């Protein structure tokens, strides 16, 4: 049985493995090799050894972008994760017009990126934007949002919490996957909603939480549209995300090799984080399928 | 008795109020999109913002759609999305099964290696990938946009399904193996029915991703008759000034199919999957 | 199982059937709004009529993804024959041999429209010690001031002069002051003026290099010295100029803060809705302004930039490059590409884009010959009466090339300038300090000029 299982395992996983080898591996290796060259997209890349990395070491923009990116990435995963979970819980109740409400909450995710950026530029507007108007009405001091170097990242985190529609859907699917029997069992033993939540929902949702944490981080750390369309990386480099800086070096400054160097470092950091998350997952993630295996 | 009923009623009322208010907040950007799509570009950006279009330019819609051949683009989108969806759903389900419910040497290590494909920004892999496809003589075809979907459809989907599959008790598979089933039959008969929300989720995400993808079509397509809706939208915003009113109108139309699909798909997000045959 | 494999094979076969079509035609890549998207292919069609036997395939690419797509084409070995090139990267590509040096072709060709000496000198891309060139911008764009004449008339303020030598900085600030009003009708120099409730701003300007440099130059300063290796941005002349701009916001209070700028709609709307009286802007805005004029919604005026010490303005514009690898060892393609290049760079052939206000022509005679001036602005209905003095004469006399035409690493330097100056324009640090930071940070990137 074990040998047959192993055979099937490899066979069925083949599409994913082949896909990686064909479409990802080559370009990834190519980009890593390019990190040791100087190339402005014209002519042929020139091998320059470790020069790019030496330059990165003293590049103040690179260092700031590392900090800024992780500040945003971690903040965004937490904010949108919590918002999405609360919303999913809310919309998993038996209420009328469920489909309509879920769609409404999902709308920000479906608006095309360009239109979305313009909408948020309007929301963030210090003089007439909706957010400041609301603050004024509630007698709070108004903010400068993306025009202030200390407020820009929290502003972008707020914006990403708004777009949690994707995550909400994933959490909804996860909640659907919790077998009804388990809740009924708790009721039979006299438990209330808190027991259901604490002993059934949360543990059964941990695989989904794990997914959201890993993928959410990988995605948020590669944020690009916000600086590209809304802030130009400012003010004072405060929203220069790494992928944005990579893009600028690759396509605007004619420093593709340098951009690849940044990518390698970014890649290693993200890989390290992912490995840590996977290794520590056995402490908090509960997989029903692995029970007793 | 009446008191209890009243408590229930208040709880439910509160619930509806919270949901209603929050949904307004979330629907706001979309509302802004809709109101802008009926305005002249000038009025869109007047501050403080105005919510009633003056004049009411319903003409934005037919005009925006005629600037570029959106009808053609729509058909192209359908072709690409259909083929990509099919490939993604089939191959990612199978692959995720292999990574979650079968045991084989190196499974988890290989899984993480495959995950690394998500960690390299496109800016640096764009050109090598382009060269790869050029060697495969696939420039100005739909292949770069469709073929990868048939090879697992991306680690995002495989990862998501893997997590879901890991929540299904293994006893079900065991029982089926004892009855002489093959893994593929298990996938078809047991796993898929129990994973409808998850599979629907990746179906929706894949649809939205492919439907609105700009970079892929721009980089790989040269012939205007092959262009997609996303390229049409991108052309409304240029170096100097954007035709924002057309962009809003066109964006709304482009966003409608995924939206409708999402709304309809909600029907399958059903609570309470009952697992018959489970020993309990 | 077997059925599934068969299905997979069938789909793969379908997908991999090669659909080949490689006709001999010139691929011409470009970006731009709907006007350019219409006029450029039309110009190409006219070209095909004039030169039967040459086929042109114009490829309109969205601006946001242009560089990614064309870089991929170039790196992938399928470059276009001709195409727009980003100004900031053009000279680098030319130096590395990706774009063709067209000086030899110019020398051999008798057509006067193509000669470098007949084109505006301030828009030329020279490299290799002025021994090589990839031509000039396909259109010129000068920085000027657009203003709403109605606001001037209502406030009883005389229009700006069309001779820059009379448009001193003091007069400019004074004019802006008279035109700036808050919601209670107060001007900035009055005691109970409320800077948070400004109804109309005297002047608005963007925070980018085409606004900074003309004033830096006007004050006698520059970003760096003439070798392009030593920064002079923190010297008094440059600092004073930038300070003058910042003072417009915080001292004279006639211009919006960056946050308030975000509240203003696009320039043409801001002018028309009387949110601003004057804008420091590029000539290209005439395209949108012209539409408002034709609808009777705007009475537009144009003026040169105010002068700190000497009159000067900047010009900018992206070039069309011929991609060397597309024409290498293919004399017929080179010949065809050269013909198309000459066609598109002869402003006469793209006249609709000039008459609708988007572009300015590049041959000198458009600025000096009354026949050509008439072709340019005669009966367009959108060019204000003072356009000839304020823009045409102004450009031919006083325009200087933007640093993209000669400075290496300008894109990177510009981004640093933008970030550092954003602090100054937000009123957080002094201009001197910002410029000192800039000078320090750009030094490793100041490695010289292309020419």
Coordinates of C-alpha atoms in Angstrom, one line a residue, chain C residues 35-36 39 283-291 294 350-359 376 380 382-383:
Chain C
X35 CA -5.8 61.4 -29.8
X36 CA -2.4 59.9 -30.4
X39 CA -3.4 60.2 -35.3
X283 CA 2.1 73.2 -23.0
X284 CA 0.4 69.8 -23.5
X285 CA -2.4 70.7 -21.3
X286 CA -3.8 72.7 -24.1
X287 CA -5.3 69.5 -25.4
X288 CA -7.8 69.4 -22.5
X289 CA -8.0 73.1 -22.0
X290 CA -8.9 73.5 -25.7
X291 CA -11.9 71.2 -25.3
X294 CA -14.6 75.0 -27.5
X350 CA 1.4 64.8 -37.5
X351 CA -0.3 68.2 -37.8
X352 CA -3.6 67.2 -36.1
X353 CA -1.7 66.6 -32.8
X354 CA -0.1 70.0 -33.1
X355 CA -3.3 71.9 -33.9
X356 CA -5.2 70.3 -31.1
X357 CA -2.8 71.6 -28.6
X358 CA -1.1 68.4 -27.5
X359 CA 2.3 68.8 -29.3
X376 CA 0.1 75.8 -36.3
X380 CA -7.8 76.4 -34.3
X382 CA -8.1 77.1 -28.9
X383 CA -4.8 78.9 -29.1

